[in-house]
PDB file of C-alpha atoms and ligand atoms in Angstrom:
ATOM      1  CA  MET A 218       0.690 171.762  -0.649  1.00  0.00           C
ATOM      2  CA  GLN A 219       3.252 174.558  -1.051  1.00  0.00           C
ATOM      3  CA  HIS A 220       2.354 178.238  -1.209  1.00  0.00           C
ATOM      4  CA  LEU A 221       4.399 181.158  -2.497  1.00  0.00           C
ATOM      5  CA  LEU A 222       3.676 184.134  -0.253  1.00  0.00           C
ATOM      6  CA  ASP A 223       7.197 185.550  -0.453  1.00  0.00           C
ATOM      7  CA  THR A 224      10.597 184.213  -1.486  1.00  0.00           C
ATOM      8  CA  THR A 225      11.238 183.461   2.203  1.00  0.00           C
ATOM      9  CA  ASP A 226       8.962 180.427   1.635  1.00  0.00           C
ATOM     10  CA  LEU A 227      11.595 179.013  -0.718  1.00  0.00           C
ATOM     11  CA  SER A 228      14.753 177.161   0.289  1.00  0.00           C
ATOM     12  CA  ASP A 229      18.055 178.120  -1.370  1.00  0.00           C
ATOM     13  CA  LYS A 230      17.832 174.866  -3.314  1.00  0.00           C
ATOM     14  CA  GLN A 231      14.344 175.766  -4.594  1.00  0.00           C
ATOM     15  CA  ILE A 232      15.483 179.240  -5.690  1.00  0.00           C
ATOM     16  CA  ILE A 233      18.369 177.690  -7.620  1.00  0.00           C
ATOM     17  CA  GLN A 234      15.960 175.183  -9.161  1.00  0.00           C
ATOM     18  CA  ILE A 235      13.525 177.942 -10.221  1.00  0.00           C
ATOM     19  CA  VAL A 236      16.280 179.919 -11.942  1.00  0.00           C
ATOM     20  CA  GLU A 237      17.717 176.771 -13.605  1.00  0.00           C
ATOM     21  CA  ASP A 238      14.253 175.716 -14.844  1.00  0.00           C
ATOM     22  CA  ALA A 239      13.552 179.261 -16.110  1.00  0.00           C
ATOM     23  CA  LYS A 240      16.847 179.213 -18.030  1.00  0.00           C
ATOM     24  CA  ARG A 241      16.005 175.827 -19.531  1.00  0.00           C
ATOM     25  CA  PHE A 242      12.447 176.865 -20.481  1.00  0.00           C
ATOM     26  CA  LYS A 243      13.818 180.005 -22.158  1.00  0.00           C
ATOM     27  CA  HIS A 244      16.045 177.980 -24.465  1.00  0.00           C
ATOM     28  CA  GLN A 245      13.740 175.040 -25.086  1.00  0.00           C
ATOM     29  CA  ARG A 246       9.948 175.074 -24.884  1.00  0.00           C
ATOM     30  CA  PRO A 247       8.947 172.431 -22.343  1.00  0.00           C
ATOM     31  CA  PRO A 248       6.263 169.783 -22.857  1.00  0.00           C
ATOM     32  CA  HIS A 249       2.824 170.367 -21.320  1.00  0.00           C
ATOM     33  CA  LEU A 250       3.937 169.423 -17.814  1.00  0.00           C
ATOM     34  CA  LEU A 251       0.809 170.920 -16.199  1.00  0.00           C
ATOM     35  CA  ARG A 252      -1.774 169.639 -18.686  1.00  0.00           C
ATOM     36  CA  ASP A 253      -4.113 168.338 -15.965  1.00  0.00           C
ATOM     37  CA  LYS A 254      -3.850 171.403 -13.732  1.00  0.00           C
ATOM     38  CA  LEU A 255      -6.379 174.188 -13.182  1.00  0.00           C
ATOM     39  CA  LEU A 256      -5.366 177.651 -11.964  1.00  0.00           C
ATOM     40  CA  ILE A 257      -7.620 180.544 -10.992  1.00  0.00           C
ATOM     41  CA  THR A 258      -6.400 184.147 -11.127  1.00  0.00           C
ATOM     42  CA  LEU A 259      -8.019 186.620  -8.758  1.00  0.00           C
ATOM     43  CA  PHE A 260      -6.699 190.191  -9.083  1.00  0.00           C
ATOM     44  CA  PHE A 261      -8.185 192.833  -6.774  1.00  0.00           C
ATOM     45  CA  GLU A 262      -5.750 195.447  -8.156  1.00  0.00           C
ATOM     46  CA  ASN A 263      -4.892 196.350 -11.740  1.00  0.00           C
ATOM     47  CA  SER A 264      -2.163 194.462 -13.540  1.00  0.00           C
ATOM     48  CA  THR A 265      -0.751 194.320 -17.041  1.00  0.00           C
ATOM     49  CA  ARG A 266       2.405 192.260 -16.640  1.00  0.00           C
ATOM     50  CA  THR A 267       1.872 189.894 -13.718  1.00  0.00           C
ATOM     51  CA  ARG A 268      -1.595 188.645 -14.603  1.00  0.00           C
ATOM     52  CA  SER A 269      -0.879 188.080 -18.298  1.00  0.00           C
ATOM     53  CA  SER A 270       2.555 186.635 -17.528  1.00  0.00           C
ATOM     54  CA  PHE A 271       1.081 184.047 -15.124  1.00  0.00           C
ATOM     55  CA  GLU A 272      -1.572 183.170 -17.728  1.00  0.00           C
ATOM     56  CA  VAL A 273       0.971 182.814 -20.529  1.00  0.00           C
ATOM     57  CA  ALA A 274       3.254 180.763 -18.264  1.00  0.00           C
ATOM     58  CA  ALA A 275       0.437 178.428 -17.191  1.00  0.00           C
ATOM     59  CA  LYS A 276      -0.822 177.978 -20.777  1.00  0.00           C
ATOM     60  CA  ARG A 277       2.679 177.315 -22.135  1.00  0.00           C
ATOM     61  CA  LEU A 278       2.822 174.434 -19.641  1.00  0.00           C
ATOM     62  CA  GLY A 279      -0.588 173.176 -20.746  1.00  0.00           C
ATOM     63  CA  ALA A 280      -2.587 174.241 -17.658  1.00  0.00           C
ATOM     64  CA  THR A 281      -6.119 175.596 -17.826  1.00  0.00           C
ATOM     65  CA  VAL A 282      -6.554 179.132 -16.452  1.00  0.00           C
ATOM     66  CA  VAL A 283      -9.787 180.723 -15.302  1.00  0.00           C
ATOM     67  CA  HIS A 284      -9.861 184.423 -14.396  1.00  0.00           C
ATOM     68  CA  LEU A 285     -12.358 185.839 -11.918  1.00  0.00           C
ATOM     69  CA  ASP A 286     -12.748 189.599 -12.290  1.00  0.00           C
ATOM     70  CA  PRO A 287     -13.548 190.839  -8.749  1.00  0.00           C
ATOM     71  CA  SER A 288     -15.260 193.967 -10.095  1.00  0.00           C
ATOM     72  CA  ARG A 289     -17.880 191.685 -11.725  1.00  0.00           C
ATOM     73  CA  SER A 290     -17.960 189.047  -9.012  1.00  0.00           C
ATOM     74  CA  SER A 291     -20.290 188.519  -6.071  1.00  0.00           C
ATOM     75  CA  THR A 292     -17.851 190.340  -3.766  1.00  0.00           C
ATOM     76  CA  ASN A 293     -19.773 193.341  -5.153  1.00  0.00           C
ATOM     77  CA  LYS A 294     -22.933 191.861  -3.622  1.00  0.00           C
ATOM     78  CA  GLY A 295     -21.331 191.664  -0.196  1.00  0.00           C
ATOM     79  CA  GLU A 296     -19.675 188.222  -0.280  1.00  0.00           C
ATOM     80  CA  THR A 297     -16.525 188.172   1.845  1.00  0.00           C
ATOM     81  CA  LEU A 298     -13.124 187.488   0.340  1.00  0.00           C
ATOM     82  CA  GLU A 299     -12.884 184.293   2.422  1.00  0.00           C
ATOM     83  CA  ASP A 300     -16.220 183.040   1.082  1.00  0.00           C
ATOM     84  CA  THR A 301     -15.279 183.934  -2.496  1.00  0.00           C
ATOM     85  CA  PHE A 302     -12.038 182.001  -2.050  1.00  0.00           C
ATOM     86  CA  ALA A 303     -13.808 179.001  -0.445  1.00  0.00           C
ATOM     87  CA  ASN A 304     -16.299 178.881  -3.327  1.00  0.00           C
ATOM     88  CA  LEU A 305     -13.499 178.951  -5.891  1.00  0.00           C
ATOM     89  CA  CYS A 306     -11.715 176.197  -3.973  1.00  0.00           C
ATOM     90  CA  ALA A 307     -14.902 174.081  -4.134  1.00  0.00           C
ATOM     91  CA  MET A 308     -14.197 173.871  -7.897  1.00  0.00           C
ATOM     92  CA  GLU A 309     -10.933 172.058  -7.032  1.00  0.00           C
ATOM     93  CA  PRO A 310      -8.291 174.279  -8.621  1.00  0.00           C
ATOM     94  CA  ASP A 311      -4.653 173.309  -8.163  1.00  0.00           C
ATOM     95  CA  GLY A 312      -3.793 176.879  -7.233  1.00  0.00           C
ATOM     96  CA  VAL A 313      -5.155 180.399  -6.834  1.00  0.00           C
ATOM     97  CA  ILE A 314      -2.993 183.316  -7.975  1.00  0.00           C
ATOM     98  CA  ILE A 315      -4.009 186.395  -6.028  1.00  0.00           C
ATOM     99  CA  ARG A 316      -3.204 190.118  -6.027  1.00  0.00           C
ATOM    100  CA  HIS A 317      -4.625 192.224  -3.199  1.00  0.00           C
ATOM    101  CA  TRP A 318      -4.037 195.598  -1.589  1.00  0.00           C
ATOM    102  CA  GLU A 319      -3.716 194.087   1.931  1.00  0.00           C
ATOM    103  CA  ASN A 320      -0.274 192.777   2.951  1.00  0.00           C
ATOM    104  CA  ASP A 321      -1.600 189.695   4.726  1.00  0.00           C
ATOM    105  CA  THR A 322      -4.382 188.519   2.368  1.00  0.00           C
ATOM    106  CA  PRO A 323      -2.305 185.749   0.690  1.00  0.00           C
ATOM    107  CA  GLN A 324      -1.279 184.415   4.138  1.00  0.00           C
ATOM    108  CA  LEU A 325      -4.882 184.538   5.380  1.00  0.00           C
ATOM    109  CA  LEU A 326      -6.033 182.434   2.411  1.00  0.00           C
ATOM    110  CA  ALA A 327      -3.052 180.068   2.580  1.00  0.00           C
ATOM    111  CA  ASP A 328      -3.870 179.357   6.246  1.00  0.00           C
ATOM    112  CA  LYS A 329      -7.174 177.822   5.106  1.00  0.00           C
ATOM    113  CA  LYS A 330      -5.149 175.010   3.469  1.00  0.00           C
ATOM    114  CA  MET A 331      -7.660 174.668   0.617  1.00  0.00           C
ATOM    115  CA  THR A 332      -5.335 175.096  -2.356  1.00  0.00           C
ATOM    116  CA  SER A 333      -1.876 176.374  -3.196  1.00  0.00           C
ATOM    117  CA  VAL A 334      -1.868 180.189  -2.879  1.00  0.00           C
ATOM    118  CA  ILE A 335       0.474 182.169  -5.117  1.00  0.00           C
ATOM    119  CA  ASN A 336       1.046 185.813  -4.244  1.00  0.00           C
ATOM    120  CA  ALA A 337       0.973 188.026  -7.341  1.00  0.00           C
ATOM    121  CA  GLY A 338       1.545 191.203  -5.291  1.00  0.00           C
ATOM    122  CA  ALA A 339       0.174 192.104  -1.860  1.00  0.00           C
ATOM    123  CA  GLY A 340       0.078 195.603  -0.339  1.00  0.00           C
ATOM    124  CA  ASN A 341       3.518 197.117   0.007  1.00  0.00           C
ATOM    125  CA  TYR A 342       4.936 193.901   1.492  1.00  0.00           C
ATOM    126  CA  ALA A 343       5.585 191.220  -1.098  1.00  0.00           C
ATOM    127  CA  HIS A 344       5.755 190.484  -4.821  1.00  0.00           C
ATOM    128  CA  PRO A 345       7.828 187.303  -4.887  1.00  0.00           C
ATOM    129  CA  THR A 346       7.734 186.442  -8.601  1.00  0.00           C
ATOM    130  CA  GLN A 347       8.890 189.989  -9.451  1.00  0.00           C
ATOM    131  CA  ALA A 348      11.885 189.552  -7.126  1.00  0.00           C
ATOM    132  CA  LEU A 349      12.687 186.175  -8.733  1.00  0.00           C
ATOM    133  CA  LEU A 350      12.488 187.536 -12.289  1.00  0.00           C
ATOM    134  CA  ASP A 351      14.686 190.482 -11.309  1.00  0.00           C
ATOM    135  CA  LEU A 352      17.192 188.037  -9.821  1.00  0.00           C
ATOM    136  CA  PHE A 353      17.128 185.954 -13.027  1.00  0.00           C
ATOM    137  CA  THR A 354      17.623 189.071 -15.196  1.00  0.00           C
ATOM    138  CA  MET A 355      20.629 190.203 -13.145  1.00  0.00           C
ATOM    139  CA  GLN A 356      22.147 186.702 -13.065  1.00  0.00           C
ATOM    140  CA  GLU A 357      21.813 186.427 -16.855  1.00  0.00           C
ATOM    141  CA  HIS A 358      23.923 189.551 -17.153  1.00  0.00           C
ATOM    142  CA  PHE A 359      26.465 189.191 -14.333  1.00  0.00           C
ATOM    143  CA  GLY A 360      26.509 185.486 -13.408  1.00  0.00           C
ATOM    144  CA  ASP A 361      27.285 185.415  -9.685  1.00  0.00           C
ATOM    145  CA  LEU A 362      25.687 188.365  -7.881  1.00  0.00           C
ATOM    146  CA  LYS A 363      27.709 188.147  -4.643  1.00  0.00           C
ATOM    147  CA  GLY A 364      29.261 191.545  -3.914  1.00  0.00           C
ATOM    148  CA  LYS A 365      27.346 193.347  -6.684  1.00  0.00           C
ATOM    149  CA  THR A 366      25.564 196.536  -5.621  1.00  0.00           C
ATOM    150  CA  ILE A 367      22.015 197.513  -6.523  1.00  0.00           C
ATOM    151  CA  ALA A 368      20.466 200.914  -5.800  1.00  0.00           C
ATOM    152  CA  ILE A 369      16.691 200.915  -5.421  1.00  0.00           C
ATOM    153  CA  VAL A 370      15.507 204.376  -6.431  1.00  0.00           C
ATOM    154  CA  GLY A 371      12.173 206.097  -5.870  1.00  0.00           C
ATOM    155  CA  ASP A 372       9.089 205.391  -3.822  1.00  0.00           C
ATOM    156  CA  ILE A 373      10.546 202.527  -1.790  1.00  0.00           C
ATOM    157  CA  LEU A 374       8.097 202.928   1.091  1.00  0.00           C
ATOM    158  CA  SER A 375       5.066 202.086  -1.085  1.00  0.00           C
ATOM    159  CA  SER A 376       6.754 199.347  -3.075  1.00  0.00           C
ATOM    160  CA  ARG A 377       6.166 195.611  -2.615  1.00  0.00           C
ATOM    161  CA  VAL A 378       8.698 195.096  -5.422  1.00  0.00           C
ATOM    162  CA  ALA A 379      11.324 196.817  -3.274  1.00  0.00           C
ATOM    163  CA  SER A 380      10.318 194.883  -0.125  1.00  0.00           C
ATOM    164  CA  SER A 381      10.569 191.459  -1.756  1.00  0.00           C
ATOM    165  CA  GLY A 382      13.652 192.497  -3.730  1.00  0.00           C
ATOM    166  CA  ILE A 383      15.528 193.684  -0.641  1.00  0.00           C
ATOM    167  CA  ARG A 384      14.904 190.358   1.136  1.00  0.00           C
ATOM    168  CA  LEU A 385      15.946 188.246  -1.856  1.00  0.00           C
ATOM    169  CA  PHE A 386      18.920 190.289  -3.114  1.00  0.00           C
ATOM    170  CA  THR A 387      20.557 190.593   0.325  1.00  0.00           C
ATOM    171  CA  ARG A 388      20.039 186.840   0.807  1.00  0.00           C
ATOM    172  CA  MET A 389      21.902 186.285  -2.493  1.00  0.00           C
ATOM    173  CA  GLY A 390      24.866 188.314  -1.208  1.00  0.00           C
ATOM    174  CA  MET A 391      24.179 191.597  -3.011  1.00  0.00           C
ATOM    175  CA  ASN A 392      24.720 194.998  -1.424  1.00  0.00           C
ATOM    176  CA  VAL A 393      21.462 196.943  -1.507  1.00  0.00           C
ATOM    177  CA  ILE A 394      21.371 200.722  -1.127  1.00  0.00           C
ATOM    178  CA  LEU A 395      18.284 202.892  -1.023  1.00  0.00           C
ATOM    179  CA  VAL A 396      17.917 206.224  -2.842  1.00  0.00           C
ATOM    180  CA  ALA A 397      14.829 208.312  -2.173  1.00  0.00           C
ATOM    181  CA  PRO A 398      13.559 211.559  -0.732  1.00  0.00           C
ATOM    182  CA  LYS A 399      12.927 211.178   3.023  1.00  0.00           C
ATOM    183  CA  PRO A 400       9.119 210.658   2.784  1.00  0.00           C
ATOM    184  CA  PHE A 401       9.674 207.747   0.325  1.00  0.00           C
ATOM    185  CA  MET A 402      12.304 206.055   2.511  1.00  0.00           C
ATOM    186  CA  PRO A 403      11.253 203.076   4.666  1.00  0.00           C
ATOM    187  CA  TYR A 404      12.741 202.330   8.069  1.00  0.00           C
ATOM    188  CA  SER A 405      15.800 200.219   7.219  1.00  0.00           C
ATOM    189  CA  ASP A 406      19.347 199.369   8.281  1.00  0.00           C
ATOM    190  CA  LEU A 407      20.480 199.551   4.638  1.00  0.00           C
ATOM    191  CA  PRO A 408      22.592 202.510   3.432  1.00  0.00           C
ATOM    192  CA  GLN A 409      20.340 205.434   2.515  1.00  0.00           C
ATOM    193  CA  TYR A 410      20.910 208.379   0.172  1.00  0.00           C
ATOM    194  CA  GLU A 411      18.757 211.263  -0.942  1.00  0.00           C
ATOM    195  CA  SER A 412      20.855 212.088  -3.977  1.00  0.00           C
ATOM    196  CA  LEU A 413      21.067 209.799  -7.016  1.00  0.00           C
ATOM    197  CA  GLU A 414      24.309 211.482  -8.126  1.00  0.00           C
ATOM    198  CA  GLU A 415      26.031 210.308  -4.936  1.00  0.00           C
ATOM    199  CA  VAL A 416      25.599 206.593  -5.768  1.00  0.00           C
ATOM    200  CA  LEU A 417      26.271 206.443  -9.517  1.00  0.00           C
ATOM    201  CA  ASP A 418      29.907 205.425  -9.089  1.00  0.00           C
ATOM    202  CA  LYS A 419      29.090 202.785  -6.473  1.00  0.00           C
ATOM    203  CA  VAL A 420      26.477 200.624  -8.228  1.00  0.00           C
ATOM    204  CA  ASN A 421      26.199 197.837 -10.796  1.00  0.00           C
ATOM    205  CA  VAL A 422      22.403 197.997 -11.031  1.00  0.00           C
ATOM    206  CA  ILE A 423      19.740 200.658 -10.580  1.00  0.00           C
ATOM    207  CA  MET A 424      16.188 199.545  -9.964  1.00  0.00           C
ATOM    208  CA  SER A 425      13.934 202.507 -10.657  1.00  0.00           C
ATOM    209  CA  LEU A 426      10.440 202.428  -9.158  1.00  0.00           C
ATOM    210  CA  ARG A 427       7.296 204.206 -10.241  1.00  0.00           C
ATOM    211  CA  ALA A 428       6.789 207.480  -8.428  1.00  0.00           C
ATOM    212  CA  GLN A 429       3.513 206.845  -6.589  1.00  0.00           C
ATOM    213  CA  LEU A 430       2.928 210.458  -5.558  1.00  0.00           C
ATOM    214  CA  GLU A 431      -0.821 209.753  -5.287  1.00  0.00           C
ATOM    215  CA  ARG A 432      -0.222 207.376  -2.349  1.00  0.00           C
ATOM    216  CA  HIS A 433       1.242 210.083  -0.126  1.00  0.00           C
ATOM    217  CA  ALA A 434      -1.074 212.254   1.927  1.00  0.00           C
ATOM    218  CA  SER A 435       1.090 215.385   1.942  1.00  0.00           C
ATOM    219  CA  PRO A 436       2.623 216.255  -1.429  1.00  0.00           C
ATOM    220  CA  ILE A 437       6.409 216.496  -1.307  1.00  0.00           C
ATOM    221  CA  PHE A 438       6.896 217.577  -4.909  1.00  0.00           C
ATOM    222  CA  ASP A 439       4.795 220.165  -6.715  1.00  0.00           C
ATOM    223  CA  ASP A 440       4.409 217.734  -9.607  1.00  0.00           C
ATOM    224  CA  TYR A 441       6.028 214.771 -11.349  1.00  0.00           C
ATOM    225  CA  GLN A 442       8.383 217.050 -13.304  1.00  0.00           C
ATOM    226  CA  GLU A 443       9.870 218.277 -10.042  1.00  0.00           C
ATOM    227  CA  TYR A 444      10.384 214.644  -8.905  1.00  0.00           C
ATOM    228  CA  ALA A 445      11.960 213.781 -12.283  1.00  0.00           C
ATOM    229  CA  LYS A 446      14.525 216.566 -11.933  1.00  0.00           C
ATOM    230  CA  HIS A 447      16.057 214.632  -9.037  1.00  0.00           C
ATOM    231  CA  TYR A 448      15.340 210.952  -9.732  1.00  0.00           C
ATOM    232  CA  CYS A 449      14.730 210.333 -13.462  1.00  0.00           C
ATOM    233  CA  ILE A 450      17.313 207.933 -14.957  1.00  0.00           C
ATOM    234  CA  THR A 451      18.674 209.905 -17.901  1.00  0.00           C
ATOM    235  CA  LYS A 452      21.625 209.615 -20.288  1.00  0.00           C
ATOM    236  CA  GLU A 453      22.955 212.847 -18.827  1.00  0.00           C
ATOM    237  CA  ARG A 454      23.100 211.216 -15.383  1.00  0.00           C
ATOM    238  CA  LEU A 455      24.323 207.746 -16.434  1.00  0.00           C
ATOM    239  CA  GLN A 456      26.789 208.860 -19.122  1.00  0.00           C
ATOM    240  CA  HIS A 457      28.818 205.782 -20.189  1.00  0.00           C
ATOM    241  CA  ARG A 458      28.697 203.934 -16.883  1.00  0.00           C
ATOM    242  CA  GLU A 459      28.028 200.202 -17.240  1.00  0.00           C
ATOM    243  CA  ILE A 460      24.968 200.167 -14.976  1.00  0.00           C
ATOM    244  CA  LEU A 461      22.076 197.794 -15.608  1.00  0.00           C
ATOM    245  CA  ILE A 462      18.692 199.546 -15.411  1.00  0.00           C
ATOM    246  CA  LEU A 463      15.676 197.641 -14.081  1.00  0.00           C
ATOM    247  CA  HIS A 464      12.082 198.753 -13.535  1.00  0.00           C
ATOM    248  CA  PRO A 465       9.122 196.509 -12.615  1.00  0.00           C
ATOM    249  CA  GLY A 466       6.680 198.594 -14.687  1.00  0.00           C
ATOM    250  CA  PRO A 467       4.538 200.446 -15.353  1.00  0.00           C
ATOM    251  CA  VAL A 468       7.230 202.970 -16.281  1.00  0.00           C
ATOM    252  CA  MET A 469       6.316 206.637 -16.225  1.00  0.00           C
ATOM    253  CA  ARG A 470       8.323 207.810 -19.230  1.00  0.00           C
ATOM    254  CA  ASN A 471      10.628 210.762 -18.609  1.00  0.00           C
ATOM    255  CA  ILE A 472       9.684 210.743 -14.924  1.00  0.00           C
ATOM    256  CA  ASP A 473      11.160 207.404 -13.766  1.00  0.00           C
ATOM    257  CA  ILE A 474      13.335 206.713 -16.842  1.00  0.00           C
ATOM    258  CA  SER A 475      13.941 208.870 -19.939  1.00  0.00           C
ATOM    259  CA  ASP A 476      12.863 207.785 -23.447  1.00  0.00           C
ATOM    260  CA  GLU A 477      16.515 207.644 -24.447  1.00  0.00           C
ATOM    261  CA  ILE A 478      17.491 205.257 -21.623  1.00  0.00           C
ATOM    262  CA  LEU A 479      14.425 203.077 -22.278  1.00  0.00           C
ATOM    263  CA  ASN A 480      15.958 202.449 -25.732  1.00  0.00           C
ATOM    264  CA  ASP A 481      19.477 201.932 -24.371  1.00  0.00           C
ATOM    265  CA  PRO A 482      20.846 198.351 -24.268  1.00  0.00           C
ATOM    266  CA  ARG A 483      21.653 198.823 -20.562  1.00  0.00           C
ATOM    267  CA  CYS A 484      17.932 199.062 -19.868  1.00  0.00           C
ATOM    268  CA  LYS A 485      16.348 195.641 -19.197  1.00  0.00           C
ATOM    269  CA  VAL A 486      12.696 196.609 -18.769  1.00  0.00           C
ATOM    270  CA  LEU A 487      11.377 194.402 -21.598  1.00  0.00           C
ATOM    271  CA  PRO A 488      13.846 191.544 -20.957  1.00  0.00           C
ATOM    272  CA  GLN A 489      12.491 191.568 -17.364  1.00  0.00           C
ATOM    273  CA  VAL A 490       8.967 191.015 -18.730  1.00  0.00           C
ATOM    274  CA  ASN A 491      10.233 188.287 -21.052  1.00  0.00           C
ATOM    275  CA  ASN A 492      12.048 186.564 -18.181  1.00  0.00           C
ATOM    276  CA  GLY A 493       8.939 186.870 -16.017  1.00  0.00           C
ATOM    277  CA  VAL A 494       7.116 184.284 -18.126  1.00  0.00           C
ATOM    278  CA  TYR A 495       9.937 181.717 -17.704  1.00  0.00           C
ATOM    279  CA  ILE A 496      10.263 182.397 -13.980  1.00  0.00           C
ATOM    280  CA  ARG A 497       6.510 181.958 -13.501  1.00  0.00           C
ATOM    281  CA  MET A 498       6.597 178.725 -15.521  1.00  0.00           C
ATOM    282  CA  ALA A 499       9.340 177.509 -13.175  1.00  0.00           C
ATOM    283  CA  VAL A 500       7.395 178.629 -10.083  1.00  0.00           C
ATOM    284  CA  LEU A 501       4.234 176.851 -11.243  1.00  0.00           C
ATOM    285  CA  LYS A 502       6.215 173.686 -11.997  1.00  0.00           C
ATOM    286  CA  LEU A 503       7.780 173.803  -8.524  1.00  0.00           C
ATOM    287  CA  LEU A 504       4.518 174.411  -6.669  1.00  0.00           C
ATOM    288  CA  LEU A 505       2.163 172.191  -8.654  1.00  0.00           C
ATOM    289  CA  LEU A 506       4.420 169.351  -9.787  1.00  0.00           C
ATOM    290  CA  ASP A 507       7.580 169.100  -7.690  1.00  0.00           C
ATOM    291  CA  SER A 508       6.279 169.935  -4.186  1.00  0.00           C
TER     292      SER A 508
HETATM  293  N1   CP B 280       5.476 194.485 -12.265  1.00  0.00           N
HETATM  294  C1   CP B 280       4.139 194.443 -12.026  1.00  0.00           C
HETATM  295  O1   CP B 280       3.668 193.970 -10.987  1.00  0.00           O
HETATM  296  O2   CP B 280       3.393 194.968 -13.063  1.00  0.00           O
HETATM  297  P1   CP B 280       1.788 194.883 -13.133  1.00  0.00           P
HETATM  298  O3   CP B 280       1.253 195.734 -11.998  1.00  0.00           O
HETATM  299  O4   CP B 280       1.421 195.404 -14.488  1.00  0.00           O
HETATM  300  O5   CP B 280       1.404 193.440 -12.931  1.00  0.00           O
END
C-alpha cells in the first residue's frame, strides 16, 4: 500500500514515471486501467480544481468515485475524523483522497494502514499533486529544469503549494527564490526579496500565490489594492520578458495577476489545470496499480 502525503514519498524513478505517464495520457486517452477501483474523496476545505480534477482523473481511468461532504456527514454529530475514516475504510475503498486544514492529518490516517491515503492539500505544509502538475507544466515548456530559476511570489508562509513546490523544484535542480513582504516570508535558507522588481531579470518562472490577507492576525496592507501595487503581475512589470507565469488558483484578478496577463500566452494558469488531470491520472495509476 503506497500513500502520497508529499512528493518526498516518491522516488526519483516514480516522479519520472508520473510525468511520462501524464504526457502519454495527454496525447492518447488510456483504457480503463482502474475499472475495478473505488476512491472516496473527503474534503474538509473548499476546492474547485483539486477535487474535480481527481474525480475527472479517476473517472477517465474507469474508477468509481464517491464523495463524502463533511459538512453533511456525521462528523457534525460529533464523530471523530479517525472514526469517520475507519467507517469509510470498512467499505473497502482502494484509496481515500483527503484535504484538511491540519498539516499532519494525511499522515495520521496513513499510519492506520487501512487504505492508500492521497493528500489533496493539508494545512500550509503539503499539496503534492499541485507540485507535480507545476513541474509537468514547466517541463513541457522548458524541457530540463536544471539551473532554471523560479520566483515564488506572495503569501508564501500560508501556502502549502509553496511548501511542496520548494521541496520538489529544488530536488529537480531548480533555483528557487522567494519574494514577499516580511510577514508573508517563511523561515528559509533560500534567497529572499521584498521587491518583485529586483528579481524580474533573474527568473524564468514566476509562481504567483493568492494573497491570503485574511489568514494574518495583524493587517500589513490597508487593503488588497495596496498589496497589488507591489506584487500584482502586470504587463507593465513584465514587459516583453520571456517569463512563464504560474498560479495554483483561485486567482484574485488584478490583485495577484492582471486581466491582461491572464490572457497572455506566457500565463499558464489554465494549462496547469489541464495538466492537473493527467498528473492525477498518473498518480492514481502509480498508487493503485503499479505499487
Ligand atoms: N490549486 C488548488 O488547490 O485549487 P483548489 O483549492 O480549487 O482545489
